[in-house]
């Protein structure tokens, strides 16, 4: 079957299509980033006070806010957005005239921008910190080779400082389809037994850009920074919420370090499957004209949906990096606080209590241990 041809000259945003310049970036070194969420009013008075509607899309993650133009936010509102996204995982704004230049300015408020080493960037060098999502709608989705579980990922976890408060605007959305899903890393972790959580808290994993680089080489794309791999704790603590989040993903996590390969494979496969299957901890957002979604890449995963052939889809992402992932042990040592468990905090907020002893007993009963 002959595929239709995409004509740049007929397209609305030709200047925002991906380019692959032959430039060399320096390798990343660790950056000190202090999260703006620390400065926020926990009651969100500035942000919610100015909003006309605040809707919790699911009980556990995703909030949609109406009545705010993100270009006009005060510093107080920006700080509250950081805290809200750290708590709710995803925050959605509709009808936003903000351009990718506005989104880039806002992202810089939160931290240094991540500059990608292989994916397409707009030709304006001022936008070299922008990641482009682009599907020209000329090729049907490859159903045969698609690895379903590998769709779920968090962004660029092979870096030392991994992305934090990320925003995406789909400037050309298909008429229907092309939704994005997010899943809560806090909630998935808390769904495991206390024993298994303790094990996960004690290990680290290798994250790699290997596959992304190999794909780029296959397409003849120039690699703008040498390959980066990094070892991170499997459970990281969000510095603002103090909550533990599961931090492995099928896109970039290759190996749990220091354990037999069979154990690493079994555990990673189990975790990746859980992420894809926990629909009670997921939210699915339909893009409309001028929708902008913010997510906290430290505590959610995301995946796109390829159901829109032969329509086009074009997204622009602004990505500030956060702190180098903090393990439970380091967090507790450096702050003197106990890292929090999402489910316990949720129950506490509902006036209930959860006893680990009880949970342990329940688990051993199910396992037939007594
Ligand atoms: O296209 C999407 O919905 C998400 C793409 C993505 O993974 C990203 O921009 O990081
Ligand atoms: Fe992504």
PDB file of N, CA, C and O and ligand atoms in Angstrom, residues 131-134 151 153-156 166-168 170 178-182 287 295 297 302-306 308 313 315-317 319, ligand 1:
ATOM      1  N   UNK A 131      11.721  19.106  23.845  1.00  0.00           N
ATOM      2  CA  UNK A 131      11.644  17.756  23.273  1.00  0.00           C
ATOM      3  C   UNK A 131      10.385  17.721  22.409  1.00  0.00           C
ATOM      4  O   UNK A 131       9.320  18.154  22.852  1.00  0.00           O
ATOM      5  N   UNK A 132      10.526  17.218  21.182  1.00  0.00           N
ATOM      6  CA  UNK A 132       9.379  17.197  20.258  1.00  0.00           C
ATOM      7  C   UNK A 132       8.815  15.791  20.139  1.00  0.00           C
ATOM      8  O   UNK A 132       9.558  14.820  19.969  1.00  0.00           O
ATOM      9  N   UNK A 133       7.501  15.705  20.234  1.00  0.00           N
ATOM     10  CA  UNK A 133       6.783  14.461  19.973  1.00  0.00           C
ATOM     11  C   UNK A 133       6.136  14.649  18.605  1.00  0.00           C
ATOM     12  O   UNK A 133       5.389  15.600  18.404  1.00  0.00           O
ATOM     13  N   UNK A 134       6.423  13.772  17.645  1.00  0.00           N
ATOM     14  CA  UNK A 134       5.935  14.030  16.284  1.00  0.00           C
ATOM     15  C   UNK A 134       5.572  12.736  15.579  1.00  0.00           C
ATOM     16  O   UNK A 134       6.383  11.804  15.506  1.00  0.00           O
ATOM     17  N   UNK A 151       5.989   0.744  26.612  1.00  0.00           N
ATOM     18  CA  UNK A 151       5.453   2.097  26.427  1.00  0.00           C
ATOM     19  C   UNK A 151       5.521   2.920  27.697  1.00  0.00           C
ATOM     20  O   UNK A 151       5.763   4.124  27.682  1.00  0.00           O
ATOM     21  N   UNK A 153       6.929   4.631  30.803  1.00  0.00           N
ATOM     22  CA  UNK A 153       8.279   5.086  31.174  1.00  0.00           C
ATOM     23  C   UNK A 153       8.195   6.366  31.995  1.00  0.00           C
ATOM     24  O   UNK A 153       7.145   7.010  32.059  1.00  0.00           O
ATOM     25  N   UNK A 154       9.296   6.732  32.612  1.00  0.00           N
ATOM     26  CA  UNK A 154       9.464   8.118  33.036  1.00  0.00           C
ATOM     27  C   UNK A 154      10.652   8.635  32.236  1.00  0.00           C
ATOM     28  O   UNK A 154      11.450   7.859  31.697  1.00  0.00           O
ATOM     29  N   UNK A 155      10.734   9.960  32.124  1.00  0.00           N
ATOM     30  CA  UNK A 155      11.657  10.521  31.132  1.00  0.00           C
ATOM     31  C   UNK A 155      13.116  10.561  31.600  1.00  0.00           C
ATOM     32  O   UNK A 155      13.406  10.946  32.738  1.00  0.00           O
ATOM     33  N   UNK A 156      14.007  10.163  30.688  1.00  0.00           N
ATOM     34  CA  UNK A 156      15.453  10.349  30.815  1.00  0.00           C
ATOM     35  C   UNK A 156      15.996   9.996  32.201  1.00  0.00           C
ATOM     36  O   UNK A 156      16.788  10.737  32.798  1.00  0.00           O
ATOM     37  N   UNK A 166       7.595  18.531  34.547  1.00  0.00           N
ATOM     38  CA  UNK A 166       7.600  18.534  33.085  1.00  0.00           C
ATOM     39  C   UNK A 166       6.255  19.016  32.547  1.00  0.00           C
ATOM     40  O   UNK A 166       5.217  18.731  33.139  1.00  0.00           O
ATOM     41  N   UNK A 167       6.268  19.745  31.411  1.00  0.00           N
ATOM     42  CA  UNK A 167       4.993  20.143  30.793  1.00  0.00           C
ATOM     43  C   UNK A 167       4.983  19.752  29.330  1.00  0.00           C
ATOM     44  O   UNK A 167       6.021  19.744  28.661  1.00  0.00           O
ATOM     45  N   UNK A 168       3.791  19.391  28.848  1.00  0.00           N
ATOM     46  CA  UNK A 168       3.628  18.989  27.434  1.00  0.00           C
ATOM     47  C   UNK A 168       2.384  19.662  26.881  1.00  0.00           C
ATOM     48  O   UNK A 168       1.336  19.686  27.545  1.00  0.00           O
ATOM     49  N   UNK A 170       0.157  19.438  23.335  1.00  0.00           N
ATOM     50  CA  UNK A 170      -0.005  18.786  22.038  1.00  0.00           C
ATOM     51  C   UNK A 170      -0.603  19.847  21.116  1.00  0.00           C
ATOM     52  O   UNK A 170      -1.778  20.190  21.234  1.00  0.00           O
ATOM     53  N   UNK A 178      -4.968   9.381  20.637  1.00  0.00           N
ATOM     54  CA  UNK A 178      -3.684   9.983  21.017  1.00  0.00           C
ATOM     55  C   UNK A 178      -3.654  10.423  22.474  1.00  0.00           C
ATOM     56  O   UNK A 178      -2.864  11.293  22.851  1.00  0.00           O
ATOM     57  N   UNK A 179      -4.497   9.804  23.306  1.00  0.00           N
ATOM     58  CA  UNK A 179      -4.512  10.172  24.731  1.00  0.00           C
ATOM     59  C   UNK A 179      -3.177   9.801  25.381  1.00  0.00           C
ATOM     60  O   UNK A 179      -2.463   8.913  24.905  1.00  0.00           O
ATOM     61  N   UNK A 180      -2.902  10.457  26.503  1.00  0.00           N
ATOM     62  CA  UNK A 180      -1.732  10.092  27.308  1.00  0.00           C
ATOM     63  C   UNK A 180      -2.226   9.546  28.647  1.00  0.00           C
ATOM     64  O   UNK A 180      -3.200  10.059  29.197  1.00  0.00           O
ATOM     65  N   UNK A 181      -1.553   8.521  29.133  1.00  0.00           N
ATOM     66  CA  UNK A 181      -1.880   7.949  30.448  1.00  0.00           C
ATOM     67  C   UNK A 181      -0.705   8.157  31.391  1.00  0.00           C
ATOM     68  O   UNK A 181       0.461   8.093  30.959  1.00  0.00           O
ATOM     69  N   UNK A 182      -1.035   8.391  32.656  1.00  0.00           N
ATOM     70  CA  UNK A 182      -0.019   8.475  33.703  1.00  0.00           C
ATOM     71  C   UNK A 182      -0.364   7.488  34.815  1.00  0.00           C
ATOM     72  O   UNK A 182      -1.542   7.176  35.002  1.00  0.00           O
ATOM     73  N   UNK A 287      -6.364  15.023  24.891  1.00  0.00           N
ATOM     74  CA  UNK A 287      -5.841  16.344  24.547  1.00  0.00           C
ATOM     75  C   UNK A 287      -6.895  17.115  23.758  1.00  0.00           C
ATOM     76  O   UNK A 287      -7.509  16.566  22.850  1.00  0.00           O
ATOM     77  N   UNK A 295       3.419  17.174  34.690  1.00  0.00           N
ATOM     78  CA  UNK A 295       3.543  15.986  35.538  1.00  0.00           C
ATOM     79  C   UNK A 295       4.868  16.055  36.266  1.00  0.00           C
ATOM     80  O   UNK A 295       5.812  16.709  35.814  1.00  0.00           O
ATOM     81  N   UNK A 297       7.814  14.045  37.020  1.00  0.00           N
ATOM     82  CA  UNK A 297       8.464  12.859  36.453  1.00  0.00           C
ATOM     83  C   UNK A 297       9.148  11.984  37.509  1.00  0.00           C
ATOM     84  O   UNK A 297       9.587  10.892  37.217  1.00  0.00           O
ATOM     85  N   UNK A 302       4.432   7.562  32.408  1.00  0.00           N
ATOM     86  CA  UNK A 302       3.433   7.913  31.397  1.00  0.00           C
ATOM     87  C   UNK A 302       3.620   7.070  30.147  1.00  0.00           C
ATOM     88  O   UNK A 302       4.678   6.468  29.931  1.00  0.00           O
ATOM     89  N   UNK A 303       2.564   7.042  29.330  1.00  0.00           N
ATOM     90  CA  UNK A 303       2.637   6.347  28.049  1.00  0.00           C
ATOM     91  C   UNK A 303       1.649   6.998  27.083  1.00  0.00           C
ATOM     92  O   UNK A 303       0.594   7.477  27.504  1.00  0.00           O
ATOM     93  N   UNK A 304       2.000   7.026  25.816  1.00  0.00           N
ATOM     94  CA  UNK A 304       1.103   7.609  24.803  1.00  0.00           C
ATOM     95  C   UNK A 304       0.281   6.491  24.167  1.00  0.00           C
ATOM     96  O   UNK A 304       0.621   5.315  24.284  1.00  0.00           O
ATOM     97  N   UNK A 305      -0.792   6.855  23.495  1.00  0.00           N
ATOM     98  CA  UNK A 305      -1.654   5.859  22.843  1.00  0.00           C
ATOM     99  C   UNK A 305      -1.590   6.046  21.324  1.00  0.00           C
ATOM    100  O   UNK A 305      -1.855   7.133  20.819  1.00  0.00           O
ATOM    101  N   UNK A 306      -1.234   4.976  20.593  1.00  0.00           N
ATOM    102  CA  UNK A 306      -1.087   5.068  19.133  1.00  0.00           C
ATOM    103  C   UNK A 306      -2.325   4.482  18.450  1.00  0.00           C
ATOM    104  O   UNK A 306      -2.301   3.370  17.934  1.00  0.00           O
ATOM    105  N   UNK A 308      -4.352   6.637  16.323  1.00  0.00           N
ATOM    106  CA  UNK A 308      -4.911   7.766  15.567  1.00  0.00           C
ATOM    107  C   UNK A 308      -4.506   7.824  14.089  1.00  0.00           C
ATOM    108  O   UNK A 308      -4.828   8.788  13.404  1.00  0.00           O
ATOM    109  N   UNK A 313       0.006  13.981  14.932  1.00  0.00           N
ATOM    110  CA  UNK A 313       0.076  14.365  16.353  1.00  0.00           C
ATOM    111  C   UNK A 313       1.421  15.030  16.594  1.00  0.00           C
ATOM    112  O   UNK A 313       2.462  14.492  16.200  1.00  0.00           O
ATOM    113  N   UNK A 315       3.592  17.253  19.617  1.00  0.00           N
ATOM    114  CA  UNK A 315       3.647  17.764  20.985  1.00  0.00           C
ATOM    115  C   UNK A 315       4.993  18.410  21.275  1.00  0.00           C
ATOM    116  O   UNK A 315       6.008  18.076  20.654  1.00  0.00           O
ATOM    117  N   UNK A 316       4.974  19.334  22.229  1.00  0.00           N
ATOM    118  CA  UNK A 316       6.200  20.056  22.603  1.00  0.00           C
ATOM    119  C   UNK A 316       6.342  19.979  24.110  1.00  0.00           C
ATOM    120  O   UNK A 316       5.408  20.321  24.843  1.00  0.00           O
ATOM    121  N   UNK A 317       7.505  19.535  24.534  1.00  0.00           N
ATOM    122  CA  UNK A 317       7.718  19.285  25.967  1.00  0.00           C
ATOM    123  C   UNK A 317       8.821  20.178  26.510  1.00  0.00           C
ATOM    124  O   UNK A 317       9.892  20.272  25.900  1.00  0.00           O
ATOM    125  N   UNK A 319      11.217  20.641  29.875  1.00  0.00           N
ATOM    126  CA  UNK A 319      11.620  19.654  30.879  1.00  0.00           C
ATOM    127  C   UNK A 319      12.717  20.169  31.814  1.00  0.00           C
ATOM    128  O   UNK A 319      13.902  20.013  31.521  1.00  0.00           O
TER     129      UNK A 319
HETATM  130  O1  LIG B   1       3.184  11.770  23.379  1.00  0.00           O
HETATM  131  C1  LIG B   1       2.890  11.639  24.552  1.00  0.00           C
HETATM  132  O2  LIG B   1       1.724  11.592  24.947  1.00  0.00           O
HETATM  133  C2  LIG B   1       3.973  11.493  25.574  1.00  0.00           C
HETATM  134  C3  LIG B   1       5.287  11.524  24.920  1.00  0.00           C
HETATM  135  C4  LIG B   1       6.383  11.358  25.892  1.00  0.00           C
HETATM  136  O3  LIG B   1       6.644  10.288  26.362  1.00  0.00           O
HETATM  137  C5  LIG B   1       7.122  12.543  26.326  1.00  0.00           C
HETATM  138  O4  LIG B   1       6.922  13.625  25.786  1.00  0.00           O
HETATM  139  O5  LIG B   1       7.918  12.407  27.246  1.00  0.00           O
END
